[in-house]
Coordinates of C-alpha atoms and ligand atoms in Angstrom, one line a residue:
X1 CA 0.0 0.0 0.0
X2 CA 1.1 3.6 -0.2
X3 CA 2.8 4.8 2.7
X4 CA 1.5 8.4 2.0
X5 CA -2.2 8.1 2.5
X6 CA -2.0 6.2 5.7
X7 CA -2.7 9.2 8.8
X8 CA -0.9 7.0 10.8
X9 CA -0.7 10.0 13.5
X10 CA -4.9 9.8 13.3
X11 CA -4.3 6.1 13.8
X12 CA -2.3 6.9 17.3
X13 CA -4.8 9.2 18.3
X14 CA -7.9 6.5 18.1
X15 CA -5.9 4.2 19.9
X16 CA -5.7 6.1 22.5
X17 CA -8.8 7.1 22.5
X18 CA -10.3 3.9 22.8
X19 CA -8.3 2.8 25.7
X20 CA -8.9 6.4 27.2
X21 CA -12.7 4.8 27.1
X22 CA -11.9 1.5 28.9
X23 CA -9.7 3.1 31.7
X24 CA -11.7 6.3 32.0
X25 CA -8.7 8.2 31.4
X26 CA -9.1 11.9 32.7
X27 CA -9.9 14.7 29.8
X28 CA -7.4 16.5 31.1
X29 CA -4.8 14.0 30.0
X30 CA -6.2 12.8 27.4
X31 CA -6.0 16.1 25.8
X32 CA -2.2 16.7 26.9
X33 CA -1.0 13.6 25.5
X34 CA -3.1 13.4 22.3
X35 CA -0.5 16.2 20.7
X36 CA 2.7 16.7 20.8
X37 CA 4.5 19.3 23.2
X38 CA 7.3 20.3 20.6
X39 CA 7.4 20.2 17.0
X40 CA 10.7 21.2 15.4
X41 CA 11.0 20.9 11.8
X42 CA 14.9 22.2 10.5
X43 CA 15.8 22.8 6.8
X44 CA 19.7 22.4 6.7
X45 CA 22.2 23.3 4.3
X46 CA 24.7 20.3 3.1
X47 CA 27.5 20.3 0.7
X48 CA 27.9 16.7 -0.8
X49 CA 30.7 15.1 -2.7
X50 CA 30.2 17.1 -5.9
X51 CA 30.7 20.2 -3.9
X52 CA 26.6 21.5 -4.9
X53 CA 24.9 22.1 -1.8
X54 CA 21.4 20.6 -1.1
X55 CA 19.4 21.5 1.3
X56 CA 17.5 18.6 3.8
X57 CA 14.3 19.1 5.6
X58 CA 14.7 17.6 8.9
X59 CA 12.0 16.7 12.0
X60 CA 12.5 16.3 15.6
X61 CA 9.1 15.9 17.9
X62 CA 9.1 15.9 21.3
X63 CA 5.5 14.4 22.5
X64 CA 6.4 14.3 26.4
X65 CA 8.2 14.1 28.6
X66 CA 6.6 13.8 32.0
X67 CA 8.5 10.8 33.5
X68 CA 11.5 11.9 31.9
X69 CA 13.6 13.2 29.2
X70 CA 12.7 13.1 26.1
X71 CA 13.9 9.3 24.2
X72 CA 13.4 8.5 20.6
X73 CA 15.2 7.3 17.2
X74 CA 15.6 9.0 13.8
X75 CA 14.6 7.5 10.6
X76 CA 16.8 8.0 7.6
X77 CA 14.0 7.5 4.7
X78 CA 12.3 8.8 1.5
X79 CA 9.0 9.0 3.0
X80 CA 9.4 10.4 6.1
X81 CA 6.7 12.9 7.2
X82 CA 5.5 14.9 10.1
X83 CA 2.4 12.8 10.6
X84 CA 4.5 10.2 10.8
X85 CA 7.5 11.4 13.3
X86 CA 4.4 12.8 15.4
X87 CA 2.9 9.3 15.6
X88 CA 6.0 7.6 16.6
X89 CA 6.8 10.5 18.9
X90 CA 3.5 9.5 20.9
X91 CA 4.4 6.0 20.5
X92 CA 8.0 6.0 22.6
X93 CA 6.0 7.7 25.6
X94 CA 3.4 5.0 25.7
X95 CA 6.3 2.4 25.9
X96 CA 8.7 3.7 27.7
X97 CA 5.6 4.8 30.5
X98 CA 4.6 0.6 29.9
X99 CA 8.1 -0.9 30.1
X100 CA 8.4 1.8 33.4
X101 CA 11.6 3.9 32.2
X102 CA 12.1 6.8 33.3
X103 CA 11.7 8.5 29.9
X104 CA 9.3 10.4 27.8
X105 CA 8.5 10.2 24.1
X106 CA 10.3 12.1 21.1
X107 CA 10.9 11.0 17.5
X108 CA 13.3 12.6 14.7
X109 CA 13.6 11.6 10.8
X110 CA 15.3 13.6 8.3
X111 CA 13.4 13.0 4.7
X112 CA 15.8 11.1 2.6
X113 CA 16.9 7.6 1.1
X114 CA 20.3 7.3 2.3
X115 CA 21.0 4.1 -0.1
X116 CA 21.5 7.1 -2.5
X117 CA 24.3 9.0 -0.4
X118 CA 28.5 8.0 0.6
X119 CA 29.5 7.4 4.0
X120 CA 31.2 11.0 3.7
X121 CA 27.5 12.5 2.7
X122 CA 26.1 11.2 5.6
X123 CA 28.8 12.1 7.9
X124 CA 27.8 15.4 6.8
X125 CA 24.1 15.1 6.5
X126 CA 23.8 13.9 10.3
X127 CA 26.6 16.2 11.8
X128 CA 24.7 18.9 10.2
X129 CA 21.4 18.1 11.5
X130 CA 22.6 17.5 14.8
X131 CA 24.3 21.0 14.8
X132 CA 20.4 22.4 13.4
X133 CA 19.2 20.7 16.3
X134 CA 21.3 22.2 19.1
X135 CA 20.6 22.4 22.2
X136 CA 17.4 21.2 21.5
X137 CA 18.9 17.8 22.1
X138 CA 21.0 16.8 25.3
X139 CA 21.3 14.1 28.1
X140 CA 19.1 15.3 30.4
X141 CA 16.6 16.6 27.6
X142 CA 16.0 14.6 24.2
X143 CA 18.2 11.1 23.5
X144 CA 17.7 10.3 20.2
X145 CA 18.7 6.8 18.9
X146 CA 18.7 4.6 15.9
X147 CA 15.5 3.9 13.6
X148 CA 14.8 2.6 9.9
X149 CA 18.0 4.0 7.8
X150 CA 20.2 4.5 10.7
X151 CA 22.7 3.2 12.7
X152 CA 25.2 3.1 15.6
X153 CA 27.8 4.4 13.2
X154 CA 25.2 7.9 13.1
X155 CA 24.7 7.5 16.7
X156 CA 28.7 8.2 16.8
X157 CA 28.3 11.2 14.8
X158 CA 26.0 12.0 16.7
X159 CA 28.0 12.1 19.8
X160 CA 31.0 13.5 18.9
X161 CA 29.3 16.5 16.9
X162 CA 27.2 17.2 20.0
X163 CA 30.4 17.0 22.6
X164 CA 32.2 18.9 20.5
X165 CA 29.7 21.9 20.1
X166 CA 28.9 22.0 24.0
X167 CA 31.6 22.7 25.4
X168 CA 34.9 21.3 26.7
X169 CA 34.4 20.7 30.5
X170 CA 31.5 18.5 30.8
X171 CA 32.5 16.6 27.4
X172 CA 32.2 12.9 28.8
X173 CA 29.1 13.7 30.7
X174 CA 27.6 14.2 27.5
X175 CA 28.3 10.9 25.8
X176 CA 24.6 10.1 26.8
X177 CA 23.3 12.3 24.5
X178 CA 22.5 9.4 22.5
X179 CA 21.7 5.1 22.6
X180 CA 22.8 2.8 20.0
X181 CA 26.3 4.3 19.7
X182 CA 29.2 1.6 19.0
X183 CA 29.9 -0.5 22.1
X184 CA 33.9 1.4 22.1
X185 CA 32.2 5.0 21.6
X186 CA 30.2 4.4 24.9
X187 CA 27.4 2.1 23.6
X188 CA 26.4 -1.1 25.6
X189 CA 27.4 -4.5 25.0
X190 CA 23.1 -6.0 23.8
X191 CA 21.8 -2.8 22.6
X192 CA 21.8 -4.2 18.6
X193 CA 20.0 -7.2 19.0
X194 CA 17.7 -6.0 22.2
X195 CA 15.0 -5.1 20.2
X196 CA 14.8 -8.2 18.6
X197 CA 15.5 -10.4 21.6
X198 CA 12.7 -8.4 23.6
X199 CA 10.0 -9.2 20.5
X200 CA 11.5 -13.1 21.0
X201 CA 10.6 -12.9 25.0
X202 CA 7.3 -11.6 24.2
X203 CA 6.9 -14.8 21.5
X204 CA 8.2 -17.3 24.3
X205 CA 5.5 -15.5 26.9
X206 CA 2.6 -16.2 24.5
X207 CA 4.4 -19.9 23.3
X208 CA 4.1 -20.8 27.5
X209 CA 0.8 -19.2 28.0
X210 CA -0.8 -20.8 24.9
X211 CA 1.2 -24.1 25.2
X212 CA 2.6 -23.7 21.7
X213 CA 6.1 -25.3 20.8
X214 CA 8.2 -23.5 19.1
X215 CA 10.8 -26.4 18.1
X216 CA 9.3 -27.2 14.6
X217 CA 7.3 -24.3 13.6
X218 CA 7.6 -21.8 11.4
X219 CA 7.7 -18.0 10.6
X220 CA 8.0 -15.1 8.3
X221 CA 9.6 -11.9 8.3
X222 CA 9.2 -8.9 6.5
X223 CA 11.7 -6.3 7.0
X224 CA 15.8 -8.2 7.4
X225 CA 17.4 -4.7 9.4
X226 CA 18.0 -4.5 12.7
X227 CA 15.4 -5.6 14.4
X228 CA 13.7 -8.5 11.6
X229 CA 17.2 -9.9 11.2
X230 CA 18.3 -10.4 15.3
X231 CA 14.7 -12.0 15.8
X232 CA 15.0 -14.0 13.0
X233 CA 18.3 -15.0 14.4
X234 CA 17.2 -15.2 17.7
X235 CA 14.1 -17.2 17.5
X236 CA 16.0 -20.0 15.0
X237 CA 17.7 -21.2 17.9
X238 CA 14.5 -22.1 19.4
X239 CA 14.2 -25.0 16.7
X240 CA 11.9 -22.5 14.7
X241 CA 12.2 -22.3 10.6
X242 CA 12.4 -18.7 8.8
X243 CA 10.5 -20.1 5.4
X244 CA 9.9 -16.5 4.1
X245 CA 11.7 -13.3 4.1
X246 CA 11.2 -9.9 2.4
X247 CA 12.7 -6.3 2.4
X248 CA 12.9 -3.4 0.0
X249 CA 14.4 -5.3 -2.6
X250 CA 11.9 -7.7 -2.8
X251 CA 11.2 -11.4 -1.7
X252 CA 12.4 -14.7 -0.8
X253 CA 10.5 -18.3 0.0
X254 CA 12.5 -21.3 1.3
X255 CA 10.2 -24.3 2.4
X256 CA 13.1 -25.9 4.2
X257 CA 14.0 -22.8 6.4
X258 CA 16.7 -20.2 5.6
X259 CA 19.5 -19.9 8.1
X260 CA 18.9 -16.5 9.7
X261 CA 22.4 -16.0 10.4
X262 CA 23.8 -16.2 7.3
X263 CA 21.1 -14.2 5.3
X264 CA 21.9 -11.3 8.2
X265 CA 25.6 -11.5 7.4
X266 CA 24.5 -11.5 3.5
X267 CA 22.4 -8.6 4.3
X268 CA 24.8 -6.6 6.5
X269 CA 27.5 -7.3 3.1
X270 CA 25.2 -6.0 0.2
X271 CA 22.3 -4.1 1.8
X272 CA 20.0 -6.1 0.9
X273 CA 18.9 -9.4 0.3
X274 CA 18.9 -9.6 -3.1
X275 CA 21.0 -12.0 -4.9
X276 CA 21.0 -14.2 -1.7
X277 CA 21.8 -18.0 -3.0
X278 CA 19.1 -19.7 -1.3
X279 CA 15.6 -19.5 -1.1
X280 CA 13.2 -18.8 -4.5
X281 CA 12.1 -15.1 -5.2
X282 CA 8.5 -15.0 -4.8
X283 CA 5.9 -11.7 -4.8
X284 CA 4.8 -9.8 -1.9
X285 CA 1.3 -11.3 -2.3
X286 CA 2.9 -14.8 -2.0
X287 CA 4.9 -13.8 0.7
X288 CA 2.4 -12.7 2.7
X289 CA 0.4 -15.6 1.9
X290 CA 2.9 -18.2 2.9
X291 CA 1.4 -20.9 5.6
X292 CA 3.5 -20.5 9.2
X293 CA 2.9 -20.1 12.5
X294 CA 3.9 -16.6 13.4
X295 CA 4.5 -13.6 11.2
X296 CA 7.1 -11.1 12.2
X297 CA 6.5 -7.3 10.8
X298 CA 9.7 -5.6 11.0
X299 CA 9.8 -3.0 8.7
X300 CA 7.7 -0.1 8.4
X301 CA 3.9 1.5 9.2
X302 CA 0.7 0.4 7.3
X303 CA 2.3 -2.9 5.7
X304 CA -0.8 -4.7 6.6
X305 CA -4.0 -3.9 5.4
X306 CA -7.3 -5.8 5.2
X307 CA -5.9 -7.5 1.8
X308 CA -2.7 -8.8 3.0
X309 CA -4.9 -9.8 6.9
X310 CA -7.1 -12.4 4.4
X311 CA -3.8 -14.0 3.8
X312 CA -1.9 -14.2 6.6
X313 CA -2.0 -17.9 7.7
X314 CA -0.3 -17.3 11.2
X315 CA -1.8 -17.6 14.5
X316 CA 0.7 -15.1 16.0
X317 CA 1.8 -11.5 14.3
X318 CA 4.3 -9.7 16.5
X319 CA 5.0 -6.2 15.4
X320 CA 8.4 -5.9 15.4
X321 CA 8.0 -2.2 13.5
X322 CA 6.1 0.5 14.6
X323 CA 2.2 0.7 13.2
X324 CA 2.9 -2.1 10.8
X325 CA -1.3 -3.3 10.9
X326 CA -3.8 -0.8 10.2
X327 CA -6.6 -0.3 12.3
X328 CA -8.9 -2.0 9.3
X329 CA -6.0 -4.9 8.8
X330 CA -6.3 -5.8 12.7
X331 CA -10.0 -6.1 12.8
X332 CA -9.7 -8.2 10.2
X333 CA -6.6 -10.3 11.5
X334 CA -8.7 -10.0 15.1
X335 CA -12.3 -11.6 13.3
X336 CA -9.7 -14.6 12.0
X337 CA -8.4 -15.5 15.6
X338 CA -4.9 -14.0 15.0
X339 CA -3.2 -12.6 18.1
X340 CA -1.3 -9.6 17.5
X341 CA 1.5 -8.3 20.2
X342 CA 1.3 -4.8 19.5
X343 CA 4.9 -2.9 18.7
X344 CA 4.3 -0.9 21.9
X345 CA 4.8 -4.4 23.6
X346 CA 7.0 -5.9 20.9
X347 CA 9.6 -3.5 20.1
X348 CA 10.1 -2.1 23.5
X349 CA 13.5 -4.2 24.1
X350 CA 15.4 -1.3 22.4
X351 CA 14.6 1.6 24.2
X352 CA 14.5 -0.2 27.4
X353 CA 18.7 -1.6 26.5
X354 CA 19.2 2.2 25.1
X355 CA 18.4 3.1 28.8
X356 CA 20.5 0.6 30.1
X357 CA 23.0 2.0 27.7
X358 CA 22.2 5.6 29.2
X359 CA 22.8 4.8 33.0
X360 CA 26.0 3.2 32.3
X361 CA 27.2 6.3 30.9
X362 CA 26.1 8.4 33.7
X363 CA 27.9 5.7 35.9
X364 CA 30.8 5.7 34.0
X365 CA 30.3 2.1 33.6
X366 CA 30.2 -1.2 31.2
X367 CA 27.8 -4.4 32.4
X368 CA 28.9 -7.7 30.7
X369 CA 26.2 -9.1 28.7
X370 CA 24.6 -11.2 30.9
X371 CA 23.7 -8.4 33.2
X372 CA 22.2 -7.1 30.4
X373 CA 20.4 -9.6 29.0
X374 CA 18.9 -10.8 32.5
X375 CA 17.4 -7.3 33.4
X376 CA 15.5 -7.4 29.4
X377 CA 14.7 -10.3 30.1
X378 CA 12.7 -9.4 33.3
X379 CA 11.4 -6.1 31.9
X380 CA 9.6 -7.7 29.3
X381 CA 8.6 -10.9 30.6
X382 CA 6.9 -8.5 33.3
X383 CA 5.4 -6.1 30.9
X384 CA 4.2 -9.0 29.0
X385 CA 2.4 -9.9 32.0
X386 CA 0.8 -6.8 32.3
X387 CA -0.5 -6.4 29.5
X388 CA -1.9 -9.6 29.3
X389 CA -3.7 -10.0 32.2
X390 CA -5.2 -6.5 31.8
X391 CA -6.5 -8.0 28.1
X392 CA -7.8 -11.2 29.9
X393 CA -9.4 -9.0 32.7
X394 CA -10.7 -6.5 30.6
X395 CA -12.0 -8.5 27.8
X396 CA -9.5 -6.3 24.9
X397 CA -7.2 -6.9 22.6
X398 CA -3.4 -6.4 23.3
X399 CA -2.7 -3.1 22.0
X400 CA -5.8 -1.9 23.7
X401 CA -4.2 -3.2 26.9
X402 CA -0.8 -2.2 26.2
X403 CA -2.4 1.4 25.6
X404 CA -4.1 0.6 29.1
X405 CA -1.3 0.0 31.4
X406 CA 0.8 2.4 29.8
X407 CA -2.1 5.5 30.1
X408 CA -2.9 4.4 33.9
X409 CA 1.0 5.1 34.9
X410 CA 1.0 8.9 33.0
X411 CA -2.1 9.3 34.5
X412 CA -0.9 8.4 38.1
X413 CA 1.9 11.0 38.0
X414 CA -0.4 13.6 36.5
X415 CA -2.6 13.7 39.3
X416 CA 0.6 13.5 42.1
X417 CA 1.9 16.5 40.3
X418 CA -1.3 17.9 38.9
X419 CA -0.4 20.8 35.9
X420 CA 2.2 23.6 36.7
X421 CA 1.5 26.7 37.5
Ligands
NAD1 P1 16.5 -1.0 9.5 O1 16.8 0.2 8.6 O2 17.7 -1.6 10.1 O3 15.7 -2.0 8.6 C1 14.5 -1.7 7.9 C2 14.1 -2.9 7.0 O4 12.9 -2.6 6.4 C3 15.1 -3.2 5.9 O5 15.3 -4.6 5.8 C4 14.5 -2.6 4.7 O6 14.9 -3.2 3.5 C5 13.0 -2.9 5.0 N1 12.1 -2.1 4.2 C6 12.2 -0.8 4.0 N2 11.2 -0.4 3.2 C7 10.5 -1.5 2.9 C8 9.3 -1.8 2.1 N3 8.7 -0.8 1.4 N4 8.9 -3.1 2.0 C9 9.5 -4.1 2.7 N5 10.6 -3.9 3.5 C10 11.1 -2.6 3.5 O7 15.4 -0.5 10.6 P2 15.1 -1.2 12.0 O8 15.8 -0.4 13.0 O9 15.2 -2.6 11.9 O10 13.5 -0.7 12.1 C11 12.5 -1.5 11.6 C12 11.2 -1.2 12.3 O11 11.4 -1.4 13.7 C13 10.7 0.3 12.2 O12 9.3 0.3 12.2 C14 11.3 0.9 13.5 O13 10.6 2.1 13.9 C15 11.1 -0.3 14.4 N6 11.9 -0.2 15.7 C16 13.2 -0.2 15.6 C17 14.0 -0.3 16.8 C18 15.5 -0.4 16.8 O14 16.0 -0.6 17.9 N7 16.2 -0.3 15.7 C19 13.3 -0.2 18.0 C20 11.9 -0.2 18.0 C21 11.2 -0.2 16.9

């Protein structure tokens, strides 16, 4: 479908309308938190390799940041649009109030495909923005991260532009300006795969829950970057078979299972994964059509519409990306029987290891991996929980209840600190 038409910032704000309904959510802050606080939009000045200068339109929202600063990623793509930065603003303060960090919401994006620019051009293009965004960004205020198009390479950038325009004397302090940065630049040992790993624990919850074995089944995923690649990775060591695989390039079918760590290393090599030896090339209707158990969405917004919800033949979609099922695709996915575990649920594993990330640079410290990978663990196997039982005592669906436990906690500390002055 076309990403343009889809008001996928309309889409947020029904959500949370609806579970504003089943919690009685206060007006009040239901009316704060359906809009953004900030909206910064930036058009910066770049010279690329041909020495012409072209100029980049750039967004940074911040939706809230009541429980703390702001905390968000920024998207490197073609499409990008406010609506859409807005929506995924509002998004990062529902999880991080659900997964309990002490963060608010924000998003950034700057509109552009950076497939079509040198590693010099985006040196540039993100030290530029970062210097357009100015103190409008900081440790204590607004953390971005990585999203769709970038990576802990930017996050570096991103560092080391914003230390260097701040000032020399608290320079280290500031490495925690932003998550996802290269384990040696300050980053934390788990942060690449946690997004992935925390969409696995949620899949392992549900497996135990609905005494489903893993070992033998199948699944699909649709999006091979950071996070479809490390939970296709991930959940293969369970004794579960990737059949079907897809990204921008196009996409594959193998009935006999592809091995997830190889096509990630393929991917990582050439971008993309076409060309990859294995598997047959099949069409996106196929693909989405292809019989397995669960179906992992790990690309971008509005991928599945009523059309594509007729032929999914999983039991289990986990939404690995942001807004991937339209509010039209889920009733109809929700009519067939299909669980979905919303993204605010699904995807929370990376902000929640970008926060680990951020205390350990505060602390001046680096936890080994297991430390890591323990307190994920817990975090999501407890939200999991959560928002489960509140769908089972409620009678709702998941993202309803996700919506739920995550309003109840804003709501809590908006009435303990009530609105200033
Ligand atoms: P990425 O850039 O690493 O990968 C994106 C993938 O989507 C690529 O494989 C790309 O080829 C594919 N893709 C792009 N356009 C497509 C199209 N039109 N059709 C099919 N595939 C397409 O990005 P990522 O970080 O893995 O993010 C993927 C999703 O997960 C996004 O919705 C993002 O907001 C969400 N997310 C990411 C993180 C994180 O830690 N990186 C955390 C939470 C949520």
């Amino acid at each position: 479908m076309s990403n343009e038409r889809y008001e996928f910032f309309k889409v947020i704000q029904d959500y949370l309308q609806k579970a504003a309904r089943v919690i009685n959510l206060d007006p009040a802050v239901e009316a704060i938190l359906s809009q953004p606080r900030n909206e910064i939009i930036t058009h910066f000045p770049v010279r690329m390799d041909n020495g012409e200068v072209r100029l980049f339109k750039g967004y940074r929202i911040q939706h809230n940041n009541l429980l703390g600063p702001f905390k968000g990623g920024i998207r490197y793509h073609e499409n990008v649009t406010l609506d859409d930065v807005k929506a995924l603003a509002a998004m990062m303060t529902w999880k991080c109030a659900l997964m309990r960090i002490p963060y608010g919401g924000a998003k950034g994006g700057i509109k552009f495909n950076p497939r079509e620019h040198s590693q010099s051009e985006l040196q540039r293009i993100t030290r530029r923005f970062t210097h357009a965004l100015g103190s409008n960004i900081g440790p204590e205020y607004d953390i971005p991260a990585p999203d769709v198009g970038t990576n802990a390479q930017m996050m570096a950038w991103i560092m080391d532009t914003y230390m260097n325009s701040v000032g020399h004397v608290n320079k280290q302090a500031n490495r925690g300006v932003v998550t996802g940065k290269p384990v040696a630049s300050g980053g934390t040992v788990g942060r690449e795969k946690a997004t992935g790993q925390g969409a696995v624990h949620c899949i392992t919850e549900w497996c135990r829950e609905n005494r489903f074995n893993l070992e033998g089944s199948t699944y699909i995923v649709q999006g091979f970057g950071n996070v479809g690649s490390n939970a296709a990775i991930i959940l293969s060591r369970y004794g579960a078979s990737l059949t079907a695989v897809g990204d921008h390039s196009g996409y594959l079918s193998s009935p006999e299972g592809f091995n997830a760590h190889k096509l990630a290393e393929w991917v990582k090599a050439k971008g993309s994964i076409a060309g990859y030896p294995s598997g047959q090339p099949i069409t996106r209707e196929e693909f989405f059509a292809t019989r397995c158990d669960i179906f992992i969405p790990a690309a971008l917004e509005g991928q599945i519409t009523p059309v594509e919800a007729q032929a999914i033949s999983a039991r289990l979609v986990v939404e690995g990306a942001n807004g991937p099922t339209t509010p039209e695709g889920e009733r109809v996915l929700i009519s067939r029987g299909v669980t979905i575990i919303p993204d605010v649920l699904a995807n929370s594993g990376g902000v929640t290891v970008s926060y680990y990330e951020w205390v350990q640079n505060k602390r001046s410290e680096s936890w080994e991996l297991e430390e890591v990978d323990t307190k994920l663990e817990l975090a999501m196997k407890r939200a999991y929980g959560e928002v489960s039982g509140l769908a089972r005592a409620r009678d709702v669906d998941m993202r309803t209840a996700a919506y739920c436990v995550a309003l109840e906690r804003l709501q809590t500390v908006y009435r303990e600190r009530d609105i200033f002055p």
